[in-house]
Amino acid sequence: MNRAPLRQSLIRGLVAACAWGAVLAAPAAWAQPGDTLAHARSAGVIRIANTQASPPWSMLDDKNQPAGYDVEVAREVARRIGVAKVEFVADQFKNFVEGLKAGKYELVMNDLTPTVEREKQVDFSAAYGLEDFRIFVRAANSDIKDRPDLKGKRVGVTAGTSNESWSRATLLGSEIVTYDNGGLVFNDLAIGRIDAVISSHFGGMKYATVNKLPIKEVGSILTYQLSAAAMAKNQPALREAVSKAVKDMHADGTIDRLSNRLLGVSYQMSVEVAKAEKQ
């Protein structure tokens, strides 16, 4: 008996079965960027990235669960766009844009500012946060009182943040030192490895208070920055749904309630103060 045809038939059948299995196993919904929202609704889960190390925006609570302003806003946004569960993915600021482009997660919600450079690569929703950025120094430091005093100093920033890009563009006479972990930058400030840190008022004060660090805020406000949800390009349905959820949360007072409870300040009042400062 000639077994060759039988073997060839079996091989062809096995190859076809493997190919068909790959098609079945492939996440077809993710293959089409415009289907991301539909897929998340169907699966009942959406992946949202944050650092989990940048209080009060995102952090881990005493039960080792994600917490903070961005986390609470993210959960409410997910509910309003029709997704039952949020899977929080821990990542670093410097990885957020590439993580979205690579499909590691569907949204980033962690005090991320919609800068011109970022908007070339990813899309942003309506803004849900606003903060002012300050100079932080050691409590015993009397040399640095405001921005001009940073010349010739080692200034710490978190890598990949708008703090880093602003500092590199503005503090031309300073040595900019980057940190992957936003918490370590304050630890190094406290022990004198760097002279100053550029950070948000909320983030710096929160970290100093929680960790009882001998640091203080000095000088005038350096800049104001908005924060919004980021997502991969070419996902109009997701962008529209998230923006609508955020706008509705502004309108019904949810954003203000969350910012008052978790940041200790009214978001709307912050916006008015920022407008007044810029005028």
Short mmCIF file of C-alpha atoms in Angstrom, two decimals:
data_model
loop_
_atom_site.label_atom_id
_atom_site.label_comp_id
_atom_site.label_asym_id
_atom_site.label_seq_id
_atom_site.Cartn_x
_atom_site.Cartn_y
_atom_site.Cartn_z
CA MET A 1 0.00 0.00 0.00
CA ASN A 2 1.34 3.46 -0.93
CA ARG A 3 1.15 5.54 2.25
CA ALA A 4 2.59 8.76 0.71
CA PRO A 5 -0.78 10.21 -0.40
CA LEU A 6 -2.21 9.46 3.01
CA ARG A 7 0.70 11.17 4.76
CA GLN A 8 0.42 14.19 2.46
CA SER A 9 -3.31 14.38 3.10
CA LEU A 10 -2.78 14.23 6.86
CA ILE A 11 -0.11 16.94 6.69
CA ARG A 12 -2.34 19.18 4.59
CA GLY A 13 -5.17 18.62 7.05
CA LEU A 14 -2.92 19.40 10.03
CA VAL A 15 -1.63 22.60 8.44
CA ALA A 16 -5.16 23.71 7.61
CA ALA A 17 -6.34 22.93 11.12
CA CYS A 18 -3.47 24.91 12.65
CA ALA A 19 -4.15 27.84 10.38
CA TRP A 20 -7.86 27.79 11.20
CA GLY A 21 -7.05 27.49 14.91
CA ALA A 22 -4.79 30.54 14.67
CA VAL A 23 -7.61 32.49 13.05
CA LEU A 24 -10.00 31.46 15.80
CA ALA A 25 -7.47 32.26 18.52
CA ALA A 26 -6.50 35.65 17.08
CA PRO A 27 -8.14 38.63 18.80
CA ALA A 28 -9.90 39.79 15.64
CA ALA A 29 -11.53 42.71 17.41
CA TRP A 30 -8.11 44.18 18.19
CA ALA A 31 -7.04 43.86 14.55
CA GLN A 32 -9.27 46.81 13.67
CA PRO A 33 -8.36 49.90 15.74
CA GLY A 34 -11.86 51.33 15.35
CA ASP A 35 -13.27 48.25 17.09
CA THR A 36 -11.43 48.78 20.38
CA LEU A 37 -14.44 50.22 22.21
CA ALA A 38 -16.75 47.50 20.87
CA HIS A 39 -14.27 44.83 21.92
CA ALA A 40 -13.93 46.26 25.42
CA ARG A 41 -17.70 46.38 25.81
CA SER A 42 -18.03 42.81 24.56
CA ALA A 43 -15.22 41.51 26.77
CA GLY A 44 -16.46 43.55 29.73
CA VAL A 45 -12.96 44.78 30.55
CA ILE A 46 -10.66 47.62 29.51
CA ARG A 47 -6.94 47.89 30.26
CA ILE A 48 -5.87 51.27 31.65
CA ALA A 49 -2.23 52.08 32.41
CA ASN A 50 -0.85 54.17 35.27
CA THR A 51 2.36 54.21 37.28
CA GLN A 52 0.80 53.23 40.62
CA ALA A 53 3.67 55.24 42.08
CA SER A 54 2.65 58.88 41.58
CA PRO A 55 0.33 59.94 44.40
CA PRO A 56 -2.22 61.45 44.56
CA TRP A 57 -2.85 60.50 40.91
CA SER A 58 -2.17 56.78 41.10
CA MET A 59 -0.71 54.63 43.85
CA LEU A 60 -1.26 51.40 45.77
CA ASP A 61 -3.40 51.53 48.90
CA ASP A 62 -2.85 49.59 52.14
CA LYS A 63 -4.42 46.54 50.47
CA ASN A 64 -2.00 46.80 47.54
CA GLN A 65 -4.81 47.87 45.20
CA PRO A 66 -4.70 50.78 42.71
CA ALA A 67 -5.99 54.03 44.22
CA GLY A 68 -5.88 57.78 43.63
CA TYR A 69 -7.59 60.49 41.59
CA ASP A 70 -6.83 59.08 38.14
CA VAL A 71 -7.84 55.60 39.28
CA GLU A 72 -11.24 56.79 40.52
CA VAL A 73 -11.83 58.86 37.38
CA ALA A 74 -10.83 55.85 35.24
CA ARG A 75 -13.31 53.55 36.98
CA GLU A 76 -16.13 56.04 36.50
CA VAL A 77 -15.21 56.63 32.85
CA ALA A 78 -15.22 52.87 32.23
CA ARG A 79 -18.67 52.56 33.77
CA ARG A 80 -20.02 55.40 31.64
CA ILE A 81 -18.67 54.02 28.37
CA GLY A 82 -20.28 50.65 29.08
CA VAL A 83 -17.36 48.56 30.33
CA ALA A 84 -17.90 46.67 33.57
CA LYS A 85 -14.31 46.14 34.73
CA VAL A 86 -10.99 48.01 34.63
CA GLU A 87 -7.73 46.10 34.54
CA PHE A 88 -5.04 48.51 35.73
CA VAL A 89 -1.62 47.98 34.17
CA ALA A 90 1.43 49.36 35.96
CA ASP A 91 3.95 51.05 33.67
CA GLN A 92 6.35 54.01 33.60
CA PHE A 93 5.68 57.45 32.16
CA LYS A 94 8.37 57.02 29.53
CA ASN A 95 6.63 53.87 28.22
CA PHE A 96 3.05 55.14 28.00
CA VAL A 97 3.03 56.33 24.37
CA GLU A 98 4.80 53.25 23.01
CA GLY A 99 2.65 51.02 25.21
CA LEU A 100 -0.50 52.42 23.61
CA LYS A 101 0.92 52.05 20.12
CA ALA A 102 1.91 48.45 20.85
CA GLY A 103 -1.54 47.57 22.21
CA LYS A 104 -0.38 46.79 25.76
CA TYR A 105 -3.40 48.73 27.05
CA GLU A 106 -6.30 50.71 25.65
CA LEU A 107 -6.01 53.88 27.74
CA VAL A 108 -3.48 55.74 29.85
CA MET A 109 -4.92 57.72 32.75
CA ASN A 110 -2.14 59.02 34.96
CA ASP A 111 -1.73 62.78 34.96
CA LEU A 112 -0.68 62.66 31.30
CA THR A 113 -0.51 66.05 29.58
CA PRO A 114 -1.64 66.31 25.93
CA THR A 115 1.51 67.94 24.55
CA VAL A 116 2.08 68.68 20.87
CA GLU A 117 4.70 65.93 20.58
CA ARG A 118 2.48 63.31 22.22
CA GLU A 119 -0.50 64.28 20.08
CA LYS A 120 1.51 63.38 16.98
CA GLN A 121 1.60 59.79 18.21
CA VAL A 122 -1.54 59.21 20.30
CA ASP A 123 -4.96 60.77 20.77
CA PHE A 124 -6.35 62.42 23.91
CA SER A 125 -9.81 62.78 25.40
CA ALA A 126 -11.28 65.89 26.98
CA ALA A 127 -9.21 66.97 30.00
CA TYR A 128 -10.21 65.84 33.49
CA GLY A 129 -7.30 67.25 35.50
CA LEU A 130 -5.27 70.41 35.90
CA GLU A 131 -2.33 71.16 38.13
CA ASP A 132 0.36 73.70 38.81
CA PHE A 133 4.06 72.86 38.85
CA ARG A 134 6.52 74.08 41.45
CA ILE A 135 10.08 73.83 42.67
CA PHE A 136 10.79 71.49 45.59
CA VAL A 137 13.98 71.68 47.66
CA ARG A 138 15.27 70.31 50.96
CA ALA A 139 13.68 71.95 53.99
CA ALA A 140 17.05 73.35 55.11
CA ASN A 141 17.87 74.86 51.71
CA SER A 142 17.98 78.66 51.72
CA ASP A 143 19.82 79.19 48.41
CA ILE A 144 17.03 78.25 46.02
CA LYS A 145 14.04 80.57 46.30
CA ASP A 146 12.74 80.68 42.73
CA ARG A 147 13.44 79.70 39.13
CA PRO A 148 16.56 81.88 38.52
CA ASP A 149 18.28 80.14 41.45
CA LEU A 150 18.18 76.79 39.61
CA LYS A 151 21.03 77.81 37.30
CA GLY A 152 23.96 75.45 37.78
CA LYS A 153 21.88 73.12 39.99
CA ARG A 154 21.00 69.45 39.63
CA VAL A 155 17.25 69.31 39.03
CA GLY A 156 15.36 66.02 39.24
CA VAL A 157 12.37 65.10 37.07
CA THR A 158 10.45 61.93 36.25
CA ALA A 159 11.53 60.48 32.89
CA GLY A 160 9.05 60.83 30.06
CA THR A 161 6.85 63.40 31.78
CA SER A 162 5.96 66.88 30.62
CA ASN A 163 8.03 68.01 33.64
CA GLU A 164 11.09 66.64 31.90
CA SER A 165 10.34 68.24 28.53
CA TRP A 166 9.48 71.58 30.15
CA SER A 167 12.65 71.54 32.26
CA ARG A 168 14.90 70.67 29.32
CA ALA A 169 13.37 73.44 27.22
CA THR A 170 13.31 76.06 29.97
CA LEU A 171 16.02 75.40 32.55
CA LEU A 172 18.92 75.61 30.11
CA GLY A 173 21.49 76.41 32.79
CA SER A 174 20.56 73.43 34.98
CA GLU A 175 21.63 69.80 34.92
CA ILE A 176 18.44 67.77 34.39
CA VAL A 177 18.51 64.38 36.14
CA THR A 178 15.81 61.88 35.15
CA TYR A 179 14.22 59.14 37.24
CA ASP A 180 12.06 56.27 36.04
CA ASN A 181 10.35 56.14 39.44
CA GLY A 182 8.68 59.40 40.44
CA GLY A 183 9.04 58.55 44.12
CA LEU A 184 12.80 58.04 44.02
CA VAL A 185 13.35 61.59 42.78
CA PHE A 186 12.01 62.95 46.09
CA ASN A 187 14.03 60.44 48.12
CA ASP A 188 17.20 61.61 46.39
CA LEU A 189 16.25 65.23 47.02
CA ALA A 190 15.78 64.51 50.71
CA ILE A 191 19.26 63.00 51.04
CA GLY A 192 20.97 65.67 48.92
CA ARG A 193 21.82 63.80 45.72
CA ILE A 194 20.03 66.48 43.74
CA ASP A 195 19.37 70.14 44.52
CA ALA A 196 15.75 70.51 43.44
CA VAL A 197 12.78 68.71 41.89
CA ILE A 198 10.20 70.01 39.42
CA SER A 199 6.86 68.43 40.23
CA SER A 200 3.18 69.19 40.58
CA HIS A 201 2.06 70.90 43.76
CA PHE A 202 -0.30 67.99 44.51
CA GLY A 203 2.21 65.26 43.78
CA GLY A 204 5.13 66.83 45.63
CA MET A 205 3.20 67.78 48.74
CA LYS A 206 1.44 64.41 48.87
CA TYR A 207 4.68 62.46 48.59
CA ALA A 208 6.44 64.63 51.16
CA THR A 209 3.60 64.31 53.66
CA VAL A 210 3.02 60.56 53.29
CA ASN A 211 6.74 59.73 53.49
CA LYS A 212 7.60 62.42 56.07
CA LEU A 213 10.40 63.82 53.93
CA PRO A 214 12.25 67.03 54.88
CA ILE A 215 11.39 68.91 51.67
CA LYS A 216 9.45 72.08 50.90
CA GLU A 217 7.89 73.97 48.02
CA VAL A 218 9.43 77.31 47.00
CA GLY A 219 8.89 80.05 44.45
CA SER A 220 6.04 80.95 42.16
CA ILE A 221 4.06 78.62 39.91
CA LEU A 222 6.22 77.57 36.95
CA THR A 223 3.50 76.37 34.60
CA TYR A 224 0.00 74.88 34.45
CA GLN A 225 -0.70 71.60 32.69
CA LEU A 226 -3.86 69.67 31.84
CA SER A 227 -4.21 65.91 32.09
CA ALA A 228 -6.38 63.71 29.87
CA ALA A 229 -6.90 60.09 28.89
CA ALA A 230 -4.58 58.95 26.09
CA MET A 231 -5.32 56.23 23.54
CA ALA A 232 -3.89 54.86 20.29
CA LYS A 233 -4.55 56.77 17.08
CA ASN A 234 -7.51 55.97 14.81
CA GLN A 235 -9.97 54.99 17.53
CA PRO A 236 -12.66 57.66 17.10
CA ALA A 237 -15.39 55.70 18.87
CA LEU A 238 -13.28 55.25 21.98
CA ARG A 239 -12.10 58.85 21.94
CA GLU A 240 -15.63 60.20 21.55
CA ALA A 241 -17.04 57.93 24.26
CA VAL A 242 -14.32 58.80 26.79
CA SER A 243 -14.58 62.53 26.04
CA LYS A 244 -18.35 62.44 26.45
CA ALA A 245 -17.99 60.60 29.76
CA VAL A 246 -15.49 63.21 31.02
CA LYS A 247 -17.66 66.14 29.87
CA ASP A 248 -20.72 64.60 31.54
CA MET A 249 -18.67 64.15 34.73
CA HIS A 250 -17.79 67.84 34.63
CA ALA A 251 -21.41 68.80 34.06
CA ASP A 252 -22.89 66.69 36.86
CA GLY A 253 -20.22 67.60 39.42
CA THR A 254 -18.48 64.21 39.57
CA ILE A 255 -15.06 65.63 38.65
CA ASP A 256 -15.36 68.30 41.33
CA ARG A 257 -16.44 65.77 43.97
CA LEU A 258 -13.52 63.47 43.17
CA SER A 259 -10.97 66.29 43.03
CA ASN A 260 -12.20 67.73 46.32
CA ARG A 261 -12.04 64.33 48.03
CA LEU A 262 -8.77 63.06 46.59
CA LEU A 263 -6.83 66.25 45.81
CA GLY A 264 -8.28 68.62 48.37
CA VAL A 265 -9.19 71.21 45.75
CA SER A 266 -12.04 71.90 43.33
CA TYR A 267 -11.07 71.15 39.74
CA GLN A 268 -13.28 73.97 38.49
CA MET A 269 -11.68 76.40 40.93
CA SER A 270 -8.24 75.29 39.73
CA VAL A 271 -9.20 76.07 36.14
CA GLU A 272 -10.41 79.55 37.09
CA VAL A 273 -7.19 80.25 39.03
CA ALA A 274 -5.09 79.06 36.09
CA LYS A 275 -6.98 81.31 33.67
CA ALA A 276 -6.51 84.28 35.97
CA GLU A 277 -2.77 83.61 36.32
CA LYS A 278 -2.32 83.51 32.53
CA GLN A 279 -4.16 86.77 31.92
#
